[in-house]
mmCIF file of C-alpha atoms in Angstrom:
data_model
loop_
_atom_site.group_PDB
_atom_site.id
_atom_site.type_symbol
_atom_site.label_atom_id
_atom_site.label_comp_id
_atom_site.label_asym_id
_atom_site.label_seq_id
_atom_site.Cartn_x
_atom_site.Cartn_y
_atom_site.Cartn_z
ATOM 1 C CA MET A 1 3.778 -16.181 14.137
ATOM 2 C CA THR A 2 2.544 -13.657 16.714
ATOM 3 C CA ALA A 3 4.487 -10.394 16.597
ATOM 4 C CA THR A 4 6.484 -9.504 19.685
ATOM 5 C CA LYS A 5 5.529 -6.441 21.688
ATOM 6 C CA SER A 6 8.644 -4.699 20.397
ATOM 7 C CA GLU A 7 7.630 -5.461 16.805
ATOM 8 C CA ARG A 8 4.092 -4.248 17.448
ATOM 9 C CA ALA A 9 5.392 -1.010 18.939
ATOM 10 C CA TYR A 10 7.771 -0.555 16.015
ATOM 11 C CA ARG A 11 5.055 -1.049 13.407
ATOM 12 C CA MET A 12 2.600 1.219 15.212
ATOM 13 C CA ILE A 13 5.050 4.108 15.624
ATOM 14 C CA GLN A 14 6.412 3.725 12.092
ATOM 15 C CA GLN A 15 2.906 3.758 10.606
ATOM 16 C CA ARG A 16 1.914 6.849 12.560
ATOM 17 C CA ILE A 17 5.037 8.703 11.417
ATOM 18 C CA VAL A 18 4.500 7.733 7.783
ATOM 19 C CA GLN A 19 0.794 8.629 7.878
ATOM 20 C CA GLY A 20 1.449 11.957 9.589
ATOM 21 C CA ASP A 21 -0.257 11.171 12.893
ATOM 22 C CA TYR A 22 3.105 11.955 14.486
ATOM 23 C CA LEU A 23 4.647 15.129 13.058
ATOM 24 C CA PRO A 24 8.300 16.240 12.930
ATOM 25 C CA GLY A 25 9.432 17.285 16.386
ATOM 26 C CA ASP A 26 6.620 15.466 18.205
ATOM 27 C CA ARG A 27 7.741 13.871 21.438
ATOM 28 C CA LEU A 28 7.091 10.140 21.648
ATOM 29 C CA LYS A 29 5.874 9.250 25.127
ATOM 30 C CA LEU A 30 7.091 5.739 25.712
ATOM 31 C CA GLU A 31 4.798 5.115 28.675
ATOM 32 C CA HIS A 32 1.681 5.984 26.685
ATOM 33 C CA ILE A 33 2.771 3.854 23.733
ATOM 34 C CA GLY A 34 3.458 0.980 26.112
ATOM 35 C CA GLU A 35 -0.025 1.311 27.571
ATOM 36 C CA GLU A 36 -1.528 1.173 24.079
ATOM 37 C CA ILE A 37 0.109 -2.152 23.306
ATOM 38 C CA GLY A 38 -0.265 -3.445 26.842
ATOM 39 C CA SER A 39 3.395 -3.596 27.804
ATOM 40 C CA SER A 40 6.136 -1.948 29.783
ATOM 41 C CA VAL A 41 8.398 0.662 28.180
ATOM 42 C CA VAL A 42 11.151 -1.915 27.535
ATOM 43 C CA PRO A 43 9.848 -3.193 24.148
ATOM 44 C CA VAL A 44 8.951 0.379 23.195
ATOM 45 C CA ARG A 45 12.566 1.417 23.789
ATOM 46 C CA GLU A 46 13.686 -1.426 21.528
ATOM 47 C CA ALA A 47 11.313 -0.172 18.825
ATOM 48 C CA ILE A 48 12.584 3.391 19.256
ATOM 49 C CA ARG A 49 16.167 2.194 18.762
ATOM 50 C CA ARG A 50 15.174 0.556 15.459
ATOM 51 C CA LEU A 51 13.405 3.694 14.276
ATOM 52 C CA GLN A 52 16.369 5.796 15.345
ATOM 53 C CA ALA A 53 18.671 3.600 13.238
ATOM 54 C CA GLU A 54 16.345 4.193 10.272
ATOM 55 C CA GLY A 55 16.463 7.954 10.800
ATOM 56 C CA LEU A 56 12.778 8.298 11.642
ATOM 57 C CA VAL A 57 13.323 9.137 15.302
ATOM 58 C CA THR A 58 15.924 11.112 17.237
ATOM 59 C CA PHE A 59 16.772 10.805 20.923
ATOM 60 C CA GLU A 60 17.774 13.854 22.949
ATOM 61 C CA LYS A 61 19.233 13.714 26.413
ATOM 62 C CA PHE A 62 16.821 15.042 29.062
ATOM 63 C CA VAL A 63 14.090 15.273 26.397
ATOM 64 C CA GLY A 64 13.590 11.761 25.075
ATOM 65 C CA ALA A 65 12.492 10.413 21.719
ATOM 66 C CA ARG A 66 11.128 12.733 19.061
ATOM 67 C CA VAL A 67 9.999 12.302 15.465
ATOM 68 C CA ALA A 68 12.936 13.385 13.338
ATOM 69 C CA ALA A 69 12.677 16.750 11.610
ATOM 70 C CA ILE A 70 13.429 16.728 7.905
ATOM 71 C CA ASP A 71 15.275 19.339 5.937
ATOM 72 C CA GLU A 72 16.166 19.909 2.319
ATOM 73 C CA SER A 73 19.557 18.238 2.632
ATOM 74 C CA GLU A 74 17.986 15.154 4.203
ATOM 75 C CA TYR A 75 15.564 14.893 1.303
ATOM 76 C CA VAL A 76 18.372 15.044 -1.246
ATOM 77 C CA HIS A 77 20.530 12.554 0.662
ATOM 78 C CA THR A 78 17.623 10.137 0.932
ATOM 79 C CA MET A 79 16.900 10.431 -2.779
ATOM 80 C CA GLU A 80 20.559 9.857 -3.615
ATOM 81 C CA THR A 81 20.542 6.727 -1.480
ATOM 82 C CA MET A 82 17.309 5.516 -3.066
ATOM 83 C CA SER A 83 18.677 6.146 -6.550
ATOM 84 C CA VAL A 84 21.577 3.762 -5.873
ATOM 85 C CA ILE A 85 19.824 0.907 -4.075
ATOM 86 C CA GLU A 86 16.598 0.928 -6.070
ATOM 87 C CA SER A 87 18.357 1.062 -9.436
ATOM 88 C CA ALA A 88 20.460 -1.942 -8.407
ATOM 89 C CA ALA A 89 17.328 -3.805 -7.267
ATOM 90 C CA VAL A 90 15.512 -3.177 -10.558
ATOM 91 C CA ALA A 91 18.557 -4.168 -12.615
ATOM 92 C CA LEU A 92 18.748 -7.470 -10.725
ATOM 93 C CA ALA A 93 14.998 -8.022 -11.056
ATOM 94 C CA ALA A 94 14.841 -7.257 -14.783
ATOM 95 C CA PRO A 95 15.908 -10.665 -16.209
ATOM 96 C CA SER A 96 13.207 -12.501 -14.246
ATOM 97 C CA LEU A 97 10.352 -10.049 -14.781
ATOM 98 C CA THR A 98 7.558 -11.704 -16.761
ATOM 99 C CA ALA A 99 5.580 -10.054 -19.541
ATOM 100 C CA GLU A 100 2.576 -9.971 -17.190
ATOM 101 C CA GLN A 101 4.545 -8.190 -14.480
ATOM 102 C CA VAL A 102 5.858 -5.604 -16.918
ATOM 103 C CA ALA A 103 2.287 -5.144 -18.178
ATOM 104 C CA GLU A 104 1.129 -4.512 -14.599
ATOM 105 C CA ALA A 105 3.755 -1.809 -14.153
ATOM 106 C CA ARG A 106 2.810 -0.282 -17.512
ATOM 107 C CA ALA A 107 -0.876 -0.212 -16.537
ATOM 108 C CA VAL A 108 0.037 1.825 -13.452
ATOM 109 C CA ASN A 109 2.154 4.138 -15.614
ATOM 110 C CA GLU A 110 -0.789 4.669 -17.958
ATOM 111 C CA GLN A 111 -2.887 5.779 -15.001
ATOM 112 C CA MET A 112 -0.113 8.231 -14.186
ATOM 113 C CA ARG A 113 -0.135 9.437 -17.784
ATOM 114 C CA ASP A 114 -3.859 10.156 -17.565
ATOM 115 C CA LEU A 115 -3.379 12.088 -14.324
ATOM 116 C CA ALA A 116 -0.498 14.106 -15.786
ATOM 117 C CA ALA A 117 -2.702 15.102 -18.724
ATOM 118 C CA ALA A 118 -5.675 16.046 -16.542
ATOM 119 C CA GLY A 119 -6.543 19.706 -16.187
ATOM 120 C CA ASP A 120 -6.727 19.535 -12.394
ATOM 121 C CA PHE A 121 -3.487 17.713 -11.586
ATOM 122 C CA ASP A 122 -3.758 15.469 -8.514
ATOM 123 C CA ALA A 123 -0.206 15.358 -7.146
ATOM 124 C CA VAL A 124 -1.242 13.189 -4.198
ATOM 125 C CA GLU A 125 -2.682 10.406 -6.339
ATOM 126 C CA PHE A 126 0.141 10.724 -8.859
ATOM 127 C CA THR A 127 2.694 10.224 -6.087
ATOM 128 C CA HIS A 128 0.792 7.200 -4.780
ATOM 129 C CA LEU A 129 0.761 5.603 -8.236
ATOM 130 C CA ASN A 130 4.412 6.453 -8.702
ATOM 131 C CA GLU A 131 5.315 4.423 -5.632
ATOM 132 C CA GLN A 132 3.197 1.550 -6.953
ATOM 133 C CA PHE A 133 5.096 1.626 -10.232
ATOM 134 C CA HIS A 134 8.513 1.632 -8.607
ATOM 135 C CA ARG A 135 7.658 -1.105 -6.131
ATOM 136 C CA ALA A 136 6.219 -3.284 -8.904
ATOM 137 C CA LEU A 137 9.738 -3.472 -10.332
ATOM 138 C CA SER A 138 12.098 -3.298 -7.350
ATOM 139 C CA HIS A 139 10.158 -5.752 -5.177
ATOM 140 C CA ARG A 140 10.776 -8.503 -7.735
ATOM 141 C CA CYS A 141 14.484 -8.257 -6.941
ATOM 142 C CA PRO A 142 15.884 -11.697 -5.960
ATOM 143 C CA ASN A 143 18.136 -10.119 -3.304
ATOM 144 C CA PRO A 144 16.030 -9.792 -0.100
ATOM 145 C CA HIS A 145 18.587 -7.495 1.523
ATOM 146 C CA LEU A 146 18.255 -4.953 -1.279
ATOM 147 C CA VAL A 147 14.455 -5.174 -1.089
ATOM 148 C CA MET A 148 14.634 -4.476 2.646
ATOM 149 C CA LEU A 149 16.860 -1.432 2.068
ATOM 150 C CA VAL A 150 14.490 -0.123 -0.603
ATOM 151 C CA ASP A 151 11.586 -0.541 1.833
ATOM 152 C CA ARG A 152 13.455 1.451 4.460
ATOM 153 C CA ALA A 153 14.154 4.203 1.963
ATOM 154 C CA TRP A 154 10.459 4.367 1.040
ATOM 155 C CA ASN A 155 9.578 4.704 4.708
ATOM 156 C CA ARG A 156 12.093 7.499 5.043
ATOM 157 C CA LEU A 157 10.712 9.278 1.985
ATOM 158 C CA SER A 158 7.174 8.934 3.337
ATOM 159 C CA ALA A 159 8.315 10.498 6.591
ATOM 160 C CA LEU A 160 9.469 13.553 4.624
ATOM 161 C CA ARG A 161 5.787 14.452 4.186
ATOM 162 C CA ASN A 162 6.590 15.842 0.801
ATOM 163 C CA SER A 163 5.066 15.368 -2.623
ATOM 164 C CA THR A 164 7.526 17.111 -4.885
ATOM 165 C CA PHE A 165 5.153 16.857 -7.834
ATOM 166 C CA SER A 166 3.050 19.508 -6.069
ATOM 167 C CA PHE A 167 5.963 21.903 -6.562
ATOM 168 C CA VAL A 168 7.098 20.748 -10.007
ATOM 169 C CA PRO A 169 3.925 19.442 -11.705
ATOM 170 C CA ASP A 170 5.596 19.789 -15.091
ATOM 171 C CA ARG A 171 7.850 16.882 -14.070
ATOM 172 C CA ALA A 172 4.886 14.493 -14.042
ATOM 173 C CA ALA A 173 4.610 13.955 -17.796
ATOM 174 C CA ALA A 174 8.387 13.618 -18.156
ATOM 175 C CA SER A 175 8.463 11.093 -15.316
ATOM 176 C CA VAL A 176 5.892 8.952 -17.116
ATOM 177 C CA GLU A 177 8.033 8.924 -20.256
ATOM 178 C CA GLU A 178 11.100 7.972 -18.223
ATOM 179 C CA HIS A 179 9.120 5.073 -16.761
ATOM 180 C CA GLU A 180 8.207 3.952 -20.261
ATOM 181 C CA ARG A 181 11.847 4.054 -21.319
ATOM 182 C CA ILE A 182 12.817 1.884 -18.336
ATOM 183 C CA LEU A 183 10.079 -0.631 -19.226
ATOM 184 C CA HIS A 184 11.323 -0.692 -22.830
ATOM 185 C CA LEU A 185 14.865 -1.418 -21.636
ATOM 186 C CA ILE A 186 13.567 -4.305 -19.517
ATOM 187 C CA GLU A 187 11.447 -5.728 -22.335
ATOM 188 C CA SER A 188 14.284 -5.515 -24.841
ATOM 189 C CA GLY A 189 16.660 -7.424 -22.573
ATOM 190 C CA ALA A 190 19.022 -4.479 -22.152
ATOM 191 C CA ALA A 191 22.182 -4.897 -20.103
ATOM 192 C CA GLY A 192 21.740 -4.543 -16.365
ATOM 193 C CA ILE A 193 24.061 -1.551 -16.238
ATOM 194 C CA ASP A 194 21.898 0.314 -18.795
ATOM 195 C CA ILE A 195 18.759 -0.324 -16.757
ATOM 196 C CA GLU A 196 20.525 0.666 -13.555
ATOM 197 C CA LEU A 197 21.826 3.944 -14.982
ATOM 198 C CA ALA A 198 18.428 4.814 -16.470
ATOM 199 C CA MET A 199 16.765 4.212 -13.099
ATOM 200 C CA ARG A 200 19.381 6.239 -11.263
ATOM 201 C CA GLU A 201 19.048 9.207 -13.619
ATOM 202 C CA HIS A 202 15.260 9.025 -13.373
ATOM 203 C CA ARG A 203 15.398 9.037 -9.577
ATOM 204 C CA MET A 204 17.556 12.158 -9.412
ATOM 205 C CA THR A 205 15.855 14.263 -12.083
ATOM 206 C CA THR A 206 12.843 15.185 -9.942
ATOM 207 C CA PRO A 207 14.805 16.319 -6.855
ATOM 208 C CA ARG A 208 17.067 18.393 -9.112
ATOM 209 C CA ALA A 209 13.998 20.067 -10.619
ATOM 210 C CA TYR A 210 12.497 20.559 -7.162
ATOM 211 C CA LEU A 211 15.631 22.191 -5.772
ATOM 212 C CA ALA A 212 15.962 24.431 -8.829
ATOM 213 C CA ARG A 213 12.354 25.542 -8.368
ATOM 214 C CA ILE A 214 12.490 26.357 -4.667
ATOM 215 C CA HIS A 215 15.822 28.154 -4.942
ATOM 216 C CA ALA A 216 14.586 30.147 -7.918
ATOM 217 C CA ASP A 217 11.733 31.365 -5.698
ATOM 218 C CA GLN A 218 14.080 32.603 -2.969
ATOM 219 C CA PRO A 219 15.053 36.262 -2.677
ATOM 220 C CA PRO A 220 18.815 36.939 -2.853
ATOM 221 C CA ALA A 221 20.554 37.259 0.490
ATOM 222 C CA ALA A 222 23.069 39.956 1.311
ATOM 223 C CA GLY A 223 25.895 39.764 -1.189
ATOM 224 C CA GLY A 224 23.566 38.502 -3.918
ATOM 225 C CA THR A 225 23.626 34.817 -2.978
ATOM 226 C CA VAL A 226 20.620 32.571 -2.515
ATOM 227 C CA THR A 227 19.928 31.620 1.075
ATOM 228 C CA ASP A 228 19.271 28.086 2.243
ATOM 229 C CA ARG A 229 15.752 27.608 3.451
ATOM 230 C CA THR A 230 13.288 24.992 4.441
ATOM 231 C CA THR A 231 9.551 25.191 4.046
ATOM 232 C CA PRO A 232 7.547 25.064 7.296
ATOM 233 C CA ASP A 233 5.205 22.166 7.978
ATOM 234 C CA ARG A 234 1.838 23.249 6.621
ATOM 235 C CA THR A 235 0.071 20.603 8.668
ATOM 236 C CA ARG A 236 0.973 22.503 11.830
ATOM 237 C CA PRO A 237 0.968 26.330 11.585
ATOM 238 C CA ASP A 238 2.921 26.805 14.804
ATOM 239 C CA SER A 239 5.590 24.272 13.875
ATOM 240 C CA THR A 240 9.094 25.223 12.827
ATOM 241 C CA SER A 241 9.827 21.745 11.537
ATOM 242 C CA PRO A 242 10.889 21.892 7.896
ATOM 243 C CA ALA A 243 8.464 19.341 6.537
ATOM 244 C CA ILE A 244 6.573 20.453 3.462
ATOM 245 C CA THR A 245 3.201 18.766 3.152
ATOM 246 C CA THR A 246 1.190 16.097 4.852
ATOM 247 C CA ALA A 247 2.150 12.445 4.941
ATOM 248 C CA SER A 248 -0.985 11.538 3.000
ATOM 249 C CA GLU A 249 0.686 13.044 -0.017
ATOM 250 C CA GLY A 250 3.086 10.163 -0.081
ATOM 251 C CA ALA A 251 6.736 9.967 -0.918
ATOM 252 C CA PRO A 252 8.611 12.062 -3.425
ATOM 253 C CA ALA A 253 9.573 10.248 -6.590
#
């Protein structure tokens, strides 16, 4: 089936946000996007509304649509959401996962293990493989609604332009071992609740380590407390948007 103009606009804008072609705070010019897909602004507006509902775009009166800026709280909230929906998806998928499918996920994890042990740690590639591992399990979930929600969360994480393993590289090896434990639970036919809780704990361990690291690096504010901060977007020196690294680094995991 041929995609509608609204669907084409949605996919194009979403891809450019995820890949970093559109940066936090960038204004989305509906007329130009319409020209690119050969349409009026009407289907582009429909696409913008979908992206706004997903949190990728904001709409300001008298300004228009902009790529949503991301802050530390948004990252944590997104990870909390992912920890709930993805763990449920994997728990539901577990009983039907074949030995071959588990072996595929383990092969990806072994590549991650090799990267974690390498002298020159490649956080970008590690993050890419991490997403592969997680999707290999959650996308076998028999509930299509959960799979759709997990996909949306991945898109949101990609839009954060943040590879947390760049900031906490020591988490990489531990993450690999947590993956192995989850695979062992699946292979041993563990109860769904045990798999779900293991996934949820795994999902939240990295953001906790990340937050501990960045707050430990902050100087005390007046009164001896640690100030909240966001890290400026390093892909755009003049930007005040609180993104951390480029979209090519993938989603935090």
